[in-house]
Amino acid sequence: MIPSDRTVRILDTTLRDGEQAPGVSLSPDEKVEIARALERAGVSTIEAGSACTGTGERRAISRVTDLDLEARVTSFCRGLTGDVDLALECDVDGVHIVVPSSDRHVEGKVGTSLGDNLVTTAELVEYATDHDLWVEVIGEDGSRADLDYLAELAETALDAGADRFCFADTVGHTGPEHTAKAVSRLAELGPVSAHTHDDLGLGVANALAAVAAGADLIHCTVDGLGERAGNVALEEVAIALSHVYDIDTVDLEELYDLAQTVSRATGVQLPPNKAVVGENAFTHESGIHTDGTLKDDKMYEPYAPETVGRERRLALGKHTGRAGVEATLAEHGVEATDDAVAEIAARVTELGDRGRRVTDADLLAIAEDVTGDDRERMVDLLDVQATSGGAVPTASVRLEVDGEQRVASGTGSGPVDAAVSAIREAIGSRADAELESYHVDAVTGGTDAVVTVEVTMGRDDRSVTVARSEADITRASVDAMVDALDRLLATEEKPFAPADD
């Protein structure tokens, strides 16, 4: 049991351990952006990187320290005084000194003895504290270490002046029972942290076991990034401590924006079923679940989506019932009789039975057919041309906007981005919708390959999802975005500004 009056803090290591995930490399600007998002969330300590990695990494760490954040900014250090010197060059507040703790790491990796490892640890701590640094000693591979030796190592570090000792399940090897036993022993000696990995899917369980045993600082990464199966996810630890034990660690409402910021910077997409921040976390398709949620929003959710900066979403598919269809139509301002709703729901189910993902545009098209209400388009794509062979990708579009043909061009980071700029130029201030999501759903093989692009665009309190399939990804993307914009603008009575607005 974890008492609700416990104080627990989060140490985020996304910028160091998270960046060690295969294929992830963060620029200094991206590290700064993520650090600012972590600060908004109220993370207490930000491990900005490993100063020993190189000059580029030191520049990035220095950029983070220059932000003058409320959070403590630290650097990872190997068991070398030279690493501490490099961290000092970056003007960090503290260091995490990693020393081996298991026989495998002490003798096999470092090539020293257990006794000499204790001496070296004490010397490193004294060197760092002599330079006025906050110091955490991490016992690497602690979950596979002899517990008596691990306790001796922790006591040596703390006696030498370390601020805390960290129990590290470096390879995600152990379970909550051993974690609790080890952390409980270490907590008798002084402040203790926990660093857990998710190789066995026990990252959160081990983190909570550590807290219950006395740990008051948990190492996490946003979105669970990290080597192999990743570190324990910050958002999962934070919501578990809050929802189950009534312990506040960070500003929960910032979690979704934080997750999106990291996902964009790293290029690692969030799994749809990811707890807290995945697309499906607050999405309901099943008729029974949708009907129950509409009657009582606590019926099929553990906590309100707004708690973590999210919104509830009703998805359309083969399991959608009449209540879900009626609610989604209402969101788009579409009225239909009971008989029409029943027919629309049947067609949505039929479409879902074919293996199709049913988008908002599909539903509205079905509704228009069933009710006989032909929708007059506000924005229609007539032509798009894009080039990306030059130094700056460019695109031009020809649209029909409220009966008037408009031509505009734009530039961007790629042909799709350039086409979006051209669309915004052609439509003017009414094109202020936000592109909430953009992804390629499927690509067929062969010389006649077809790409399916799905976009979600939002404006004010409405959003619409549209999918388009074309041989050309730019055409598919622009078609989808223009249709989404058209449907977002269809219910507005405000006239379009002149083309040169």
XYZ file of C-alpha atoms in Angstrom:
501
model
C 0.000 0.000 0.000
C 1.253 3.490 -0.864
C 0.008 6.231 1.510
C -1.507 9.236 -0.265
C 0.616 11.647 1.753
C 3.836 10.361 0.152
C 5.901 12.829 -1.895
C 7.088 11.274 -5.157
C 8.942 13.072 -7.926
C 9.615 12.239 -11.572
C 13.074 12.225 -13.153
C 12.726 12.287 -16.918
C 15.468 10.652 -18.980
C 13.876 10.966 -22.428
C 16.719 13.193 -23.611
C 19.310 10.596 -22.580
C 17.996 7.042 -22.160
C 15.044 7.674 -24.457
C 17.362 8.906 -27.181
C 19.214 5.592 -26.985
C 16.231 3.906 -28.654
C 17.254 2.616 -32.100
C 16.808 5.232 -34.820
C 16.256 8.156 -32.439
C 18.546 11.191 -32.599
C 17.465 14.561 -31.228
C 18.805 17.904 -32.431
C 19.587 20.664 -29.911
C 16.377 22.470 -30.954
C 14.351 19.311 -30.379
C 15.927 18.780 -26.957
C 15.043 22.354 -26.042
C 11.445 21.885 -27.222
C 11.053 18.685 -25.197
C 12.715 20.234 -22.125
C 10.247 23.115 -22.232
C 7.348 20.654 -22.470
C 8.736 18.721 -19.498
C 8.976 21.980 -17.560
C 5.329 22.792 -18.346
C 4.388 19.377 -17.013
C 6.241 20.039 -13.779
C 8.894 17.317 -14.015
C 11.353 17.798 -11.143
C 14.570 16.592 -12.804
C 15.517 16.512 -16.497
C 18.453 14.360 -17.538
C 19.467 16.330 -20.631
C 21.970 13.851 -22.057
C 25.446 12.380 -21.682
C 28.084 15.099 -21.823
C 30.741 12.500 -22.626
C 29.053 11.636 -25.947
C 30.657 14.502 -27.882
C 30.745 18.221 -28.574
C 27.352 18.198 -30.262
C 25.739 16.587 -27.246
C 27.426 19.085 -24.928
C 26.058 21.955 -27.028
C 22.573 20.452 -26.742
C 22.858 20.014 -22.953
C 24.127 23.594 -22.630
C 21.119 24.808 -24.631
C 18.863 23.135 -22.056
C 20.754 24.543 -19.062
C 20.596 28.006 -20.651
C 16.783 27.848 -20.403
C 17.066 28.481 -16.647
C 14.298 26.008 -15.875
C 12.755 25.359 -12.491
C 13.592 21.672 -13.014
C 17.017 20.358 -12.027
C 19.033 19.713 -15.226
C 21.550 16.886 -15.111
C 23.985 14.841 -17.191
C 24.726 11.138 -17.226
C 28.330 10.240 -16.361
C 30.289 7.043 -16.556
C 32.558 6.154 -13.654
C 35.239 8.604 -14.759
C 36.188 11.984 -13.316
C 36.666 13.186 -16.897
C 32.958 12.659 -17.514
C 32.174 14.856 -14.512
C 34.457 17.561 -15.942
C 32.604 17.438 -19.263
C 29.280 17.738 -17.433
C 30.592 20.774 -15.577
C 31.367 22.410 -18.937
C 27.631 22.286 -19.668
C 26.752 24.070 -16.408
C 24.427 21.306 -15.236
C 22.933 21.227 -11.750
C 23.834 17.617 -11.109
C 25.149 14.317 -12.408
C 24.103 10.684 -12.456
C 27.228 8.618 -11.915
C 26.712 5.053 -13.108
C 28.819 2.378 -11.429
C 28.565 -1.404 -11.802
C 26.818 -3.330 -9.057
C 26.448 -6.923 -10.289
C 29.348 -9.361 -10.514
C 28.769 -9.547 -14.251
C 29.239 -5.803 -14.663
C 31.944 -5.263 -12.012
C 34.219 -8.063 -13.158
C 33.093 -8.824 -16.685
C 32.379 -5.349 -18.058
C 34.593 -2.978 -16.058
C 37.274 -5.517 -15.172
C 37.742 -4.514 -11.538
C 37.150 -6.086 -8.144
C 34.208 -5.570 -5.830
C 36.411 -3.819 -3.300
C 38.086 -1.510 -5.798
C 34.658 -0.628 -7.198
C 33.660 0.696 -3.772
C 36.791 2.815 -3.544
C 36.289 4.244 -7.028
C 32.650 5.055 -6.297
C 33.549 7.021 -3.174
C 36.259 8.952 -5.037
C 33.871 9.843 -7.882
C 31.195 11.098 -5.498
C 33.678 13.195 -3.548
C 35.030 14.691 -6.779
C 31.534 15.645 -7.977
C 30.373 17.058 -4.646
C 33.603 19.056 -4.350
C 32.381 20.840 -7.496
C 29.002 21.607 -5.859
C 27.029 19.147 -7.982
C 23.879 17.307 -6.945
C 24.866 13.646 -7.197
C 22.894 10.475 -7.796
C 24.787 7.200 -7.978
C 23.164 4.548 -10.156
C 23.990 0.934 -9.335
C 23.923 -0.474 -12.848
C 22.340 -3.931 -13.146
C 21.199 -3.637 -9.554
C 18.357 -6.102 -10.034
C 20.911 -8.863 -10.718
C 23.391 -7.789 -8.025
C 23.980 -9.518 -4.727
C 21.730 -7.560 -2.383
C 24.302 -7.343 0.397
C 26.866 -5.894 -2.021
C 24.303 -3.525 -3.525
C 23.535 -2.184 -0.039
C 27.278 -1.811 0.675
C 27.694 0.112 -2.588
C 24.767 2.409 -1.723
C 26.096 3.024 1.771
C 29.535 3.864 0.350
C 28.028 6.363 -2.108
C 25.833 8.037 0.497
C 28.614 8.223 3.078
C 30.829 9.900 0.453
C 28.199 12.623 0.016
C 25.863 11.390 -2.725
C 22.371 12.875 -2.528
C 20.752 9.570 -3.391
C 21.285 6.055 -4.709
C 19.328 4.555 -7.596
C 18.164 0.956 -7.858
C 18.446 0.128 -11.562
C 16.668 -2.751 -13.259
C 18.928 -2.089 -16.247
C 17.778 -4.967 -18.448
C 14.162 -5.207 -17.264
C 15.000 -8.494 -15.551
C 13.105 -8.515 -12.279
C 9.612 -8.381 -10.845
C 7.878 -6.235 -8.228
C 8.588 -8.602 -5.326
C 12.371 -8.405 -5.703
C 12.172 -4.680 -6.505
C 10.324 -4.066 -3.240
C 12.807 -6.178 -1.274
C 15.842 -4.401 -2.738
C 14.460 -0.870 -2.512
C 13.254 -1.426 1.043
C 16.787 -2.438 2.039
C 18.318 0.564 0.258
C 15.765 3.036 1.651
C 16.990 2.231 5.167
C 20.308 3.801 4.173
C 19.080 7.059 2.610
C 17.136 8.586 -0.309
C 16.577 6.053 -3.083
C 15.396 6.254 -6.686
C 14.236 3.557 -9.104
C 15.080 3.076 -12.771
C 12.940 0.405 -14.455
C 12.655 -1.024 -17.956
C 9.741 -2.741 -19.653
C 11.325 -5.874 -21.143
C 8.906 -8.092 -19.221
C 6.048 -5.588 -19.364
C 6.608 -4.896 -15.659
C 8.004 -1.361 -15.848
C 5.052 0.296 -14.099
C 4.582 -2.564 -11.626
C 8.243 -2.335 -10.601
C 8.077 1.464 -10.334
C 5.037 1.258 -8.050
C 6.668 -1.500 -6.002
C 9.706 0.757 -5.587
C 7.532 3.643 -4.387
C 5.719 1.378 -1.930
C 9.109 0.257 -0.595
C 10.380 3.799 -0.055
C 11.637 5.224 -3.352
C 10.695 8.889 -3.785
C 12.102 9.530 -7.276
C 11.199 7.482 -10.376
C 13.211 7.546 -13.612
C 10.887 7.631 -16.635
C 10.793 8.453 -20.327
C 7.943 10.044 -22.232
C 6.051 7.480 -24.336
C 8.199 4.735 -22.784
C 11.093 5.372 -25.169
C 14.394 3.638 -24.538
C 16.593 0.726 -25.459
C 14.999 -2.621 -26.318
C 11.413 -2.549 -24.971
C 11.935 0.912 -23.508
C 11.909 2.538 -20.078
C 8.861 2.854 -17.898
C 6.519 5.463 -19.419
C 6.249 8.769 -17.557
C 2.582 9.189 -18.391
C 1.718 5.717 -17.083
C 3.555 6.172 -13.779
C 2.025 9.623 -13.285
C -1.576 8.559 -13.909
C -1.208 5.352 -11.874
C 0.101 7.238 -8.842
C -2.622 9.860 -9.188
C -5.623 7.663 -9.994
C -4.891 4.710 -7.729
C -2.983 6.306 -4.853
C -3.970 10.000 -5.016
C -0.312 11.071 -5.327
C 0.458 14.039 -7.559
C 3.741 14.020 -9.475
C 3.218 16.212 -12.570
C 0.527 18.327 -14.250
C -1.534 15.530 -15.794
C -3.277 17.839 -18.277
C 0.084 18.353 -20.020
C 0.683 14.640 -20.616
C -0.909 14.341 -24.060
C 0.790 17.419 -25.499
C 4.072 16.199 -24.005
C 3.635 12.777 -25.615
C 2.846 14.335 -28.992
C 5.866 16.645 -28.747
C 8.194 13.705 -28.143
C 6.558 11.584 -30.840
C 7.004 14.321 -33.447
C 10.612 15.000 -32.456
C 11.674 11.347 -32.410
C 9.582 10.102 -35.323
C 8.306 7.250 -33.131
C 4.550 6.951 -33.566
C 2.408 6.205 -30.552
C 0.737 2.774 -30.672
C -3.059 3.264 -30.924
C -3.626 1.145 -27.811
C -0.957 2.929 -25.748
C -2.233 3.699 -22.244
C -3.034 7.353 -21.528
C -1.791 8.840 -24.827
C -2.701 6.302 -27.543
C -5.370 7.186 -30.100
C -7.712 4.486 -28.805
C -7.356 5.258 -25.090
C -10.618 7.243 -25.062
C -12.171 6.020 -28.304
C -15.342 3.917 -28.355
C -16.729 1.957 -31.299
C -18.694 -0.919 -29.769
C -22.418 -0.173 -29.708
C -22.775 -1.317 -26.091
C -19.808 0.757 -24.915
C -20.830 3.819 -26.912
C -24.404 3.698 -25.633
C -23.204 3.257 -22.052
C -20.656 6.072 -22.342
C -23.253 8.460 -23.765
C -25.510 7.706 -20.801
C -22.721 7.956 -18.211
C -19.215 9.030 -19.217
C -17.739 6.998 -16.341
C -19.382 3.791 -17.572
C -16.430 2.484 -19.592
C -13.526 4.777 -18.668
C -11.347 4.747 -15.522
C -10.919 8.526 -15.544
C -12.084 11.442 -17.672
C -9.993 12.079 -20.806
C -9.718 15.746 -19.861
C -7.635 14.640 -16.874
C -4.698 13.997 -19.223
C -5.468 16.664 -21.816
C -7.532 14.411 -24.070
C -11.039 14.361 -25.543
C -13.405 11.431 -25.857
C -13.977 10.179 -29.407
C -16.627 7.937 -30.919
C -15.252 5.744 -33.705
C -17.249 4.323 -36.575
C -17.065 0.721 -37.758
C -18.770 -2.648 -37.889
C -19.528 -2.529 -34.134
C -21.136 0.923 -34.198
C -24.724 1.079 -33.012
C -27.494 3.618 -33.507
C -26.499 5.650 -30.449
C -22.972 6.117 -31.788
C -24.177 7.097 -35.251
C -26.721 9.550 -33.858
C -24.136 11.160 -31.559
C -21.563 11.506 -34.337
C -24.107 13.008 -36.713
C -25.072 15.497 -34.020
C -21.411 16.498 -33.640
C -21.458 17.459 -37.318
C -24.786 19.265 -37.081
C -26.707 16.635 -39.071
C -30.303 15.859 -38.110
C -31.961 12.603 -39.122
C -35.141 10.731 -38.263
C -35.046 7.510 -36.269
C -35.619 5.473 -39.442
C -32.820 7.329 -41.229
C -30.425 6.794 -38.307
C -31.216 3.063 -38.377
C -30.494 2.906 -42.128
C -27.276 4.913 -41.756
C -26.129 2.625 -38.916
C -26.814 -0.443 -41.071
C -24.742 0.978 -43.921
C -21.890 1.882 -41.566
C -21.891 -1.717 -40.286
C -21.908 -3.018 -43.857
C -18.947 -0.814 -44.740
C -17.090 -1.958 -41.633
C -17.795 -5.608 -42.498
C -15.777 -5.102 -45.681
C -12.714 -4.355 -43.566
C -12.926 -0.624 -44.160
C -12.096 1.983 -41.540
C -15.171 4.222 -41.537
C -14.239 7.907 -41.396
C -16.372 10.947 -40.610
C -16.492 11.706 -44.333
C -17.851 8.203 -45.038
C -20.585 8.665 -42.446
C -21.597 12.082 -43.773
C -21.663 10.806 -47.342
C -23.932 7.921 -46.278
C -26.155 10.332 -44.340
C -26.486 12.599 -47.367
C -27.506 9.629 -49.512
C -30.023 8.277 -46.983
C -31.635 11.633 -46.167
C -31.499 12.946 -49.719
C -29.850 16.147 -48.541
C -27.280 17.015 -51.188
C -24.482 19.049 -49.699
C -23.182 21.971 -51.675
C -19.409 22.003 -51.458
C -17.745 25.139 -50.173
C -14.230 24.128 -51.248
C -13.349 21.795 -54.111
C -9.929 20.752 -55.420
C -9.607 21.167 -59.171
C -5.874 20.607 -59.641
C -2.605 20.279 -57.725
C 0.968 20.324 -58.997
C 3.972 19.699 -56.749
C 7.731 19.500 -57.281
C 10.409 18.430 -54.836
C 13.494 18.073 -56.992
C 14.822 21.570 -56.333
C 16.294 23.129 -53.229
C 12.868 24.160 -51.915
C 9.786 21.954 -52.515
C 6.959 23.944 -54.130
C 3.319 23.307 -54.977
C 0.446 25.078 -56.677
C -3.268 24.399 -56.296
C -6.402 25.391 -58.160
C -9.494 25.414 -55.968
C -13.114 26.343 -56.373
C -13.967 28.319 -53.246
C -17.623 29.240 -52.802
C -18.096 29.251 -56.578
C -14.919 31.223 -57.319
C -11.791 29.679 -58.827
C -8.607 30.488 -56.928
C -4.995 29.638 -57.729
C -2.178 29.830 -55.193
C 1.294 28.457 -54.619
C 3.377 27.650 -51.581
C 6.641 26.190 -50.338
C 7.386 23.787 -47.538
C 9.618 21.084 -46.119
C 8.196 18.616 -48.641
C 5.629 18.501 -51.460
C 2.708 17.791 -49.107
C 3.726 20.606 -46.750
C 4.085 22.944 -49.742
C 0.607 21.986 -50.993
C -0.883 22.684 -47.555
C 0.713 26.150 -47.626
C -0.812 26.739 -51.067
C -4.261 25.688 -49.835
C -4.057 28.075 -46.890
C -2.985 30.870 -49.226
C -5.920 30.192 -51.569
C -8.593 29.990 -48.882
C -7.254 32.725 -46.622
C -8.083 33.167 -42.942
C -10.858 30.542 -43.049
C -8.177 27.850 -43.561
C -7.053 28.127 -39.933
C -7.955 24.502 -39.165
C -5.279 22.501 -37.360
C -3.922 19.282 -38.840
C -4.373 17.069 -35.793
C -3.101 13.844 -37.335
C -1.669 12.669 -40.624
C -0.587 9.160 -41.441
C -0.311 6.694 -44.258
C -2.662 3.811 -43.554
C -1.659 1.349 -46.282
C 0.352 1.035 -49.421
C -0.364 -1.667 -51.999
C 2.527 -3.345 -53.772
C 3.492 -3.533 -57.435
C 3.952 -0.949 -60.154
C 0.397 0.356 -59.665
C 0.881 0.943 -55.935
C -1.854 2.931 -54.205
C -1.292 4.888 -51.001
C -4.047 5.588 -48.481
C -3.697 8.789 -46.501
C -5.857 9.576 -43.476
C -6.004 13.041 -41.952
C -7.851 14.531 -39.012
C -8.364 18.279 -39.046
C -9.902 20.381 -36.313
C -11.346 23.867 -36.089
C -12.756 25.405 -32.922
C -14.446 22.482 -31.110
C -15.022 20.293 -34.202
C -12.819 17.763 -35.946
C -13.290 15.559 -38.978
C -11.379 12.546 -40.282
C -11.062 11.837 -44.003
C -9.200 9.107 -45.874
C -8.229 9.171 -49.543
C -6.496 6.592 -51.743
C -4.466 7.597 -54.799
C -1.384 6.510 -56.714
C 0.218 9.837 -55.763
C 0.717 10.592 -52.048
C 0.552 14.359 -52.576
C -2.773 14.126 -54.428
C -4.193 11.780 -51.777
C -3.054 14.096 -48.986
C -4.399 17.265 -50.580
C -7.712 15.604 -51.513
C -8.189 14.479 -47.919
C -7.272 17.853 -46.430
C -9.489 19.822 -48.800
C -12.446 17.531 -48.119
C -11.857 17.844 -44.364
C -11.683 21.644 -44.622
C -14.824 21.688 -46.751
C -16.764 19.690 -44.173
C -15.485 21.824 -41.295
C -16.580 24.994 -43.099
C -19.895 23.657 -44.406
C -21.866 24.463 -41.248
C -20.588 28.043 -41.007
C -22.567 30.959 -42.371
C -19.614 33.348 -42.429
C -18.792 34.332 -46.032
C -15.354 33.714 -47.546
C -13.010 36.676 -47.759
C -11.758 37.766 -51.201
C -8.923 35.730 -52.673
C -6.277 38.326 -51.853
C -7.208 38.561 -48.151
